[in-house]
Amino acid sequence: MARGKENAAVAVAVAAAPYVMSAALEATKMGIATMILVGDEAKMKNIAKDLDMDLSKFKIVDEPDPLLACKKAVSMVSSGEASSLMKGDIDTSTVMRAALDKETGLRAGKKLSHIAAFETPNYHKMLFATDCAINIAPDFDTHVDIIENAVAALQNLGIEKPKVALMAAKEVVDDKMPVTQEWGKMVELHKSGERMKGCIVDGPLALDNAVSEDACRIKGINSPVGADADILVAPTIEAGNILYKCLSFITKAKNGGVVLGAKRPIVLTSRADTAESKLISIALSVLF
């Protein structure tokens, strides 16, 4: 799908790292996007030799200073020269500060949120999780924005009415578990038609209820989302991060991650993620 998009260009902030450049090379070979490599050109040349990578096929912006490299990459996206931003060999907080600069950044008046995509042989379709990396302890309104960001992203993939599972440790509203109370209110807001349109929202749901037909049958759960969730909404960043890394490193699910809610998508993967994960993330950013 990403190959079919025209004029896609990704500006990579601090690109001089083997795992980043490998993903950029593969994205170029596959015709997914034009890759703009911003960073220390001398280091890139050394890495390119090891990767047998022809740098003449890439636009190179030489900026050895990591902070300035982030700012230049963001500026290229903000000006329209690039259609999305990618984090390279740099700490997340550093690249996000540049992306959120009030004067030159990519703010769009929305809450930013992270969405991760997974393909695993143990589930019958692609599965998405949010928020795994940005919002630490989202309040009610932030969770609404997180859900709406994710729904819009999936609709761009052709999933017309995504099923959204509000994740908790149990399937009923419990006075001793505040997140279940929040999810109960979230479902009522969705049913009112005021927010979170174009999707189906249900919860609280435990993970097994969201993805397993057997679990729903055994527990007697009748949910429009049960066993068929497209989007898993984590209550906190800890839950989202653990879910993301469990699926990535233990189940070995193919995965990618993108930040939504800015003027343009931001490819934000862990430095421990594989080159394949970064390639998938690049493709998702083109589609989102």
Short mmCIF file of C-alpha atoms in Angstrom, two decimals:
data_model
loop_
_atom_site.label_atom_id
_atom_site.label_comp_id
_atom_site.label_asym_id
_atom_site.label_seq_id
_atom_site.Cartn_x
_atom_site.Cartn_y
_atom_site.Cartn_z
CA MET A 1 0.00 0.00 0.00
CA ALA A 2 2.82 2.41 0.87
CA ARG A 3 4.46 1.87 -2.53
CA GLY A 4 1.34 3.30 -4.12
CA LYS A 5 1.69 6.65 -2.39
CA GLU A 6 3.33 9.42 -4.42
CA ASN A 7 5.77 12.07 -3.15
CA ALA A 8 6.41 10.32 0.17
CA ALA A 9 9.63 11.52 1.80
CA VAL A 10 10.94 10.75 5.28
CA ALA A 11 13.44 13.03 7.08
CA VAL A 12 15.58 10.97 9.46
CA ALA A 13 16.95 12.88 12.45
CA VAL A 14 20.47 11.69 13.42
CA ALA A 15 20.64 8.98 10.78
CA ALA A 16 24.21 7.74 11.34
CA ALA A 17 23.54 4.30 12.83
CA PRO A 18 23.61 0.90 11.08
CA TYR A 19 20.10 -0.15 12.11
CA VAL A 20 18.64 3.19 10.95
CA MET A 21 20.48 3.26 7.64
CA SER A 22 19.60 -0.40 6.95
CA ALA A 23 15.91 0.48 7.22
CA ALA A 24 16.41 3.56 5.03
CA LEU A 25 18.19 1.43 2.42
CA GLU A 26 15.42 -1.17 2.36
CA ALA A 27 12.68 1.49 2.17
CA THR A 28 14.46 2.98 -0.85
CA LYS A 29 14.90 -0.40 -2.55
CA MET A 30 11.21 -1.19 -2.06
CA GLY A 31 10.08 2.21 -3.36
CA ILE A 32 8.24 3.08 -0.16
CA ALA A 33 9.63 6.60 0.27
CA THR A 34 12.47 8.96 -0.52
CA MET A 35 14.76 8.89 2.52
CA ILE A 36 16.48 12.12 3.62
CA LEU A 37 19.37 11.36 5.98
CA VAL A 38 20.19 14.17 8.39
CA GLY A 39 23.27 13.77 10.60
CA ASP A 40 27.03 13.28 10.59
CA GLU A 41 27.91 12.63 6.95
CA ALA A 42 31.38 11.27 7.74
CA LYS A 43 29.88 8.62 10.03
CA MET A 44 27.24 7.81 7.44
CA LYS A 45 29.92 7.17 4.81
CA ASN A 46 31.74 4.73 7.09
CA ILE A 47 28.52 2.87 7.89
CA ALA A 48 27.51 2.86 4.21
CA LYS A 49 30.73 0.99 3.32
CA ASP A 50 29.88 -1.79 5.75
CA LEU A 51 26.32 -1.98 4.41
CA ASP A 52 27.40 -1.79 0.74
CA MET A 53 25.08 1.21 0.53
CA ASP A 54 25.28 3.79 -2.27
CA LEU A 55 24.71 7.14 -0.56
CA SER A 56 24.32 8.91 -3.91
CA LYS A 57 20.74 7.55 -3.97
CA PHE A 58 19.89 9.51 -0.82
CA LYS A 59 19.63 13.16 0.00
CA ILE A 60 22.23 13.82 2.71
CA VAL A 61 22.08 16.80 5.07
CA ASP A 62 25.39 17.02 6.92
CA GLU A 63 24.85 18.12 10.52
CA PRO A 64 27.14 16.47 13.12
CA ASP A 65 25.41 18.15 16.08
CA PRO A 66 22.52 15.87 17.15
CA LEU A 67 20.33 18.72 18.44
CA LEU A 68 20.72 20.71 15.24
CA ALA A 69 20.15 17.57 13.17
CA CYS A 70 16.80 17.10 14.92
CA LYS A 71 15.84 20.70 14.26
CA LYS A 72 16.80 20.48 10.58
CA ALA A 73 14.86 17.27 10.06
CA VAL A 74 11.79 18.78 11.75
CA SER A 75 12.12 21.92 9.65
CA MET A 76 12.09 19.86 6.45
CA VAL A 77 8.87 18.18 7.51
CA SER A 78 7.28 21.43 8.66
CA SER A 79 8.09 23.10 5.33
CA GLY A 80 6.67 20.22 3.31
CA GLU A 81 10.00 19.04 1.90
CA ALA A 82 9.40 15.78 3.78
CA SER A 83 6.07 14.13 4.55
CA SER A 84 7.06 12.47 7.83
CA LEU A 85 9.77 12.56 10.49
CA MET A 86 11.81 9.60 11.72
CA LYS A 87 13.78 9.29 14.93
CA GLY A 88 17.29 8.01 14.30
CA ASP A 89 20.09 7.38 16.80
CA ILE A 90 18.84 9.90 19.34
CA ASP A 91 16.89 9.88 22.58
CA THR A 92 13.12 10.13 22.15
CA SER A 93 12.79 13.19 24.39
CA THR A 94 15.35 15.12 22.30
CA VAL A 95 13.68 14.56 18.94
CA MET A 96 10.24 15.20 20.43
CA ARG A 97 11.36 18.54 21.88
CA ALA A 98 12.35 19.61 18.38
CA ALA A 99 9.10 18.25 16.92
CA LEU A 100 7.01 20.15 19.48
CA ASP A 101 8.82 23.49 19.28
CA LYS A 102 6.12 26.17 19.28
CA GLU A 103 7.67 28.16 16.44
CA THR A 104 9.24 25.62 14.10
CA GLY A 105 7.75 22.28 15.21
CA LEU A 106 4.89 20.08 14.11
CA ARG A 107 2.17 20.95 16.62
CA ALA A 108 -1.36 20.63 15.24
CA GLY A 109 -3.45 21.46 18.31
CA LYS A 110 -4.07 17.80 19.16
CA LYS A 111 -2.73 15.48 21.81
CA LEU A 112 0.07 13.36 20.44
CA SER A 113 -0.15 9.59 20.88
CA HIS A 114 1.78 6.51 19.85
CA ILE A 115 0.26 3.60 17.94
CA ALA A 116 1.95 0.26 17.40
CA ALA A 117 1.00 -2.29 14.74
CA PHE A 118 1.54 -6.04 15.14
CA GLU A 119 1.30 -9.03 12.84
CA THR A 120 1.35 -12.32 14.72
CA PRO A 121 0.41 -15.85 13.60
CA ASN A 122 -1.67 -16.20 16.77
CA TYR A 123 -4.23 -13.56 15.76
CA HIS A 124 -6.47 -13.52 12.69
CA LYS A 125 -5.65 -9.96 11.60
CA MET A 126 -3.33 -7.05 12.31
CA LEU A 127 -3.53 -5.80 15.88
CA PHE A 128 -2.83 -2.25 17.07
CA ALA A 129 -1.98 -0.96 20.55
CA THR A 130 -2.06 2.58 21.92
CA ASP A 131 -0.56 4.50 23.75
CA CYS A 132 2.75 2.69 24.17
CA ALA A 133 5.28 5.52 24.31
CA ILE A 134 4.04 9.11 24.72
CA ASN A 135 1.35 9.79 27.36
CA ILE A 136 2.44 8.64 30.81
CA ALA A 137 -0.84 8.71 32.73
CA PRO A 138 -3.57 9.90 30.34
CA ASP A 139 -6.66 11.51 31.82
CA PHE A 140 -10.14 10.95 30.38
CA ASP A 141 -9.94 13.66 27.70
CA THR A 142 -6.47 12.53 26.62
CA HIS A 143 -7.73 8.97 26.26
CA VAL A 144 -10.51 10.23 23.99
CA ASP A 145 -7.88 11.94 21.79
CA ILE A 146 -5.72 8.79 21.80
CA ILE A 147 -8.66 6.71 20.59
CA GLU A 148 -9.64 9.21 17.89
CA ASN A 149 -6.03 9.42 16.64
CA ALA A 150 -5.88 5.62 16.37
CA VAL A 151 -9.26 5.29 14.66
CA ALA A 152 -8.33 7.88 12.02
CA ALA A 153 -5.04 6.08 11.38
CA LEU A 154 -6.74 2.71 10.86
CA GLN A 155 -9.32 4.26 8.57
CA ASN A 156 -6.39 5.43 6.43
CA LEU A 157 -5.43 1.76 6.16
CA GLY A 158 -8.90 0.90 4.87
CA ILE A 159 -10.32 -0.42 8.15
CA GLU A 160 -13.61 1.46 7.97
CA LYS A 161 -15.01 0.80 11.46
CA PRO A 162 -12.24 -0.28 13.85
CA LYS A 163 -13.15 -2.21 16.99
CA VAL A 164 -11.64 -0.57 20.07
CA ALA A 165 -11.01 -2.54 23.28
CA LEU A 166 -10.53 -0.54 26.50
CA MET A 167 -8.01 -2.63 28.43
CA ALA A 168 -8.14 -3.39 32.15
CA ALA A 169 -7.53 -6.29 34.54
CA LYS A 170 -11.19 -7.33 34.57
CA GLU A 171 -14.30 -7.08 32.44
CA VAL A 172 -16.69 -5.21 34.73
CA VAL A 173 -16.78 -1.77 36.33
CA ASP A 174 -15.31 -2.09 39.82
CA ASP A 175 -15.38 0.66 42.47
CA LYS A 176 -11.89 -0.39 43.60
CA MET A 177 -10.40 -0.09 40.11
CA PRO A 178 -10.62 3.52 38.86
CA VAL A 179 -9.69 2.69 35.27
CA THR A 180 -12.75 0.43 34.92
CA GLN A 181 -14.94 3.35 36.01
CA GLU A 182 -13.28 5.58 33.43
CA TRP A 183 -13.83 2.99 30.70
CA GLY A 184 -17.51 2.71 31.65
CA LYS A 185 -17.88 6.46 31.16
CA MET A 186 -15.91 6.22 27.89
CA VAL A 187 -18.36 3.69 26.48
CA GLU A 188 -21.29 5.93 27.43
CA LEU A 189 -19.65 8.91 25.70
CA HIS A 190 -19.11 6.80 22.59
CA LYS A 191 -22.73 5.65 22.59
CA SER A 192 -23.89 9.29 22.82
CA GLY A 193 -22.33 9.94 19.41
CA GLU A 194 -20.48 13.06 20.57
CA ARG A 195 -16.94 11.69 20.21
CA MET A 196 -15.08 8.63 18.92
CA LYS A 197 -17.19 8.32 15.78
CA GLY A 198 -16.66 5.78 13.03
CA CYS A 199 -15.66 2.96 15.37
CA ILE A 200 -16.99 0.49 17.95
CA VAL A 201 -15.78 1.02 21.52
CA ASP A 202 -16.26 -1.40 24.40
CA GLY A 203 -14.79 -2.00 27.82
CA PRO A 204 -13.53 -2.60 30.30
CA LEU A 205 -12.12 -5.75 28.72
CA ALA A 206 -9.24 -7.93 29.85
CA LEU A 207 -6.75 -8.84 27.16
CA ASP A 208 -8.04 -12.39 26.77
CA ASN A 209 -11.59 -11.13 26.17
CA ALA A 210 -10.39 -8.70 23.51
CA VAL A 211 -8.59 -11.29 21.40
CA SER A 212 -9.84 -14.79 22.31
CA GLU A 213 -13.14 -16.36 21.29
CA ASP A 214 -12.59 -19.16 23.81
CA ALA A 215 -12.14 -16.68 26.66
CA CYS A 216 -15.36 -14.87 25.74
CA ARG A 217 -17.30 -18.12 25.55
CA ILE A 218 -15.96 -19.50 28.85
CA LYS A 219 -16.58 -16.23 30.70
CA GLY A 220 -19.96 -15.63 29.06
CA ILE A 221 -18.90 -12.28 27.62
CA ASN A 222 -21.08 -10.86 24.83
CA SER A 223 -19.19 -7.86 23.46
CA PRO A 224 -19.24 -6.28 19.97
CA VAL A 225 -15.45 -6.04 20.30
CA GLY A 226 -14.75 -9.35 22.05
CA ALA A 227 -12.31 -11.72 20.29
CA ASP A 228 -12.11 -9.34 17.31
CA ALA A 229 -10.39 -6.16 18.56
CA ASP A 230 -8.47 -4.00 16.11
CA ILE A 231 -7.18 -1.52 18.70
CA LEU A 232 -6.09 -2.24 22.28
CA VAL A 233 -6.18 0.92 24.42
CA ALA A 234 -3.77 0.77 27.35
CA PRO A 235 -4.75 2.56 30.58
CA THR A 236 -1.17 3.80 31.24
CA ILE A 237 2.17 3.97 29.48
CA GLU A 238 3.48 1.11 31.63
CA ALA A 239 0.74 -1.23 30.40
CA GLY A 240 1.21 -0.12 26.79
CA ASN A 241 4.99 -0.38 26.89
CA ILE A 242 4.92 -3.84 28.46
CA LEU A 243 2.36 -5.04 25.91
CA TYR A 244 4.43 -3.62 23.03
CA LYS A 245 7.68 -5.21 24.16
CA CYS A 246 6.04 -8.51 25.10
CA LEU A 247 4.59 -8.87 21.62
CA SER A 248 7.84 -7.69 20.01
CA PHE A 249 10.43 -9.65 21.95
CA ILE A 250 8.61 -12.70 23.33
CA THR A 251 6.07 -13.53 20.62
CA LYS A 252 8.36 -12.11 17.91
CA ALA A 253 5.42 -10.37 16.23
CA LYS A 254 6.33 -8.20 13.27
CA ASN A 255 5.76 -4.64 14.42
CA GLY A 256 6.05 -0.94 13.76
CA GLY A 257 5.26 2.26 15.64
CA VAL A 258 4.26 5.82 14.72
CA VAL A 259 3.34 8.96 16.66
CA LEU A 260 0.03 10.51 15.63
CA GLY A 261 -1.60 13.89 16.25
CA ALA A 262 1.14 16.15 14.85
CA LYS A 263 1.01 17.90 11.46
CA ARG A 264 2.77 14.87 10.04
CA PRO A 265 3.43 11.34 11.35
CA ILE A 266 6.56 10.69 13.39
CA VAL A 267 8.35 7.34 13.18
CA LEU A 268 9.25 6.61 16.78
CA THR A 269 10.74 3.17 17.44
CA SER A 270 12.97 1.90 20.22
CA ARG A 271 16.68 1.81 19.46
CA ALA A 272 16.46 -1.90 20.32
CA ASP A 273 13.88 -2.51 17.60
CA THR A 274 15.01 -4.32 14.46
CA ALA A 275 15.63 -2.80 11.04
CA GLU A 276 12.49 -4.64 9.88
CA SER A 277 10.46 -2.91 12.60
CA LYS A 278 11.78 0.44 11.46
CA LEU A 279 10.94 -0.41 7.84
CA ILE A 280 7.35 -1.28 8.81
CA SER A 281 7.15 1.99 10.76
CA ILE A 282 8.30 3.96 7.72
CA ALA A 283 5.58 2.32 5.63
CA LEU A 284 2.95 3.08 8.27
CA SER A 285 4.01 6.74 8.44
CA VAL A 286 3.51 7.02 4.67
CA LEU A 287 0.00 5.55 4.97
CA PHE A 288 -1.03 7.49 8.09
#
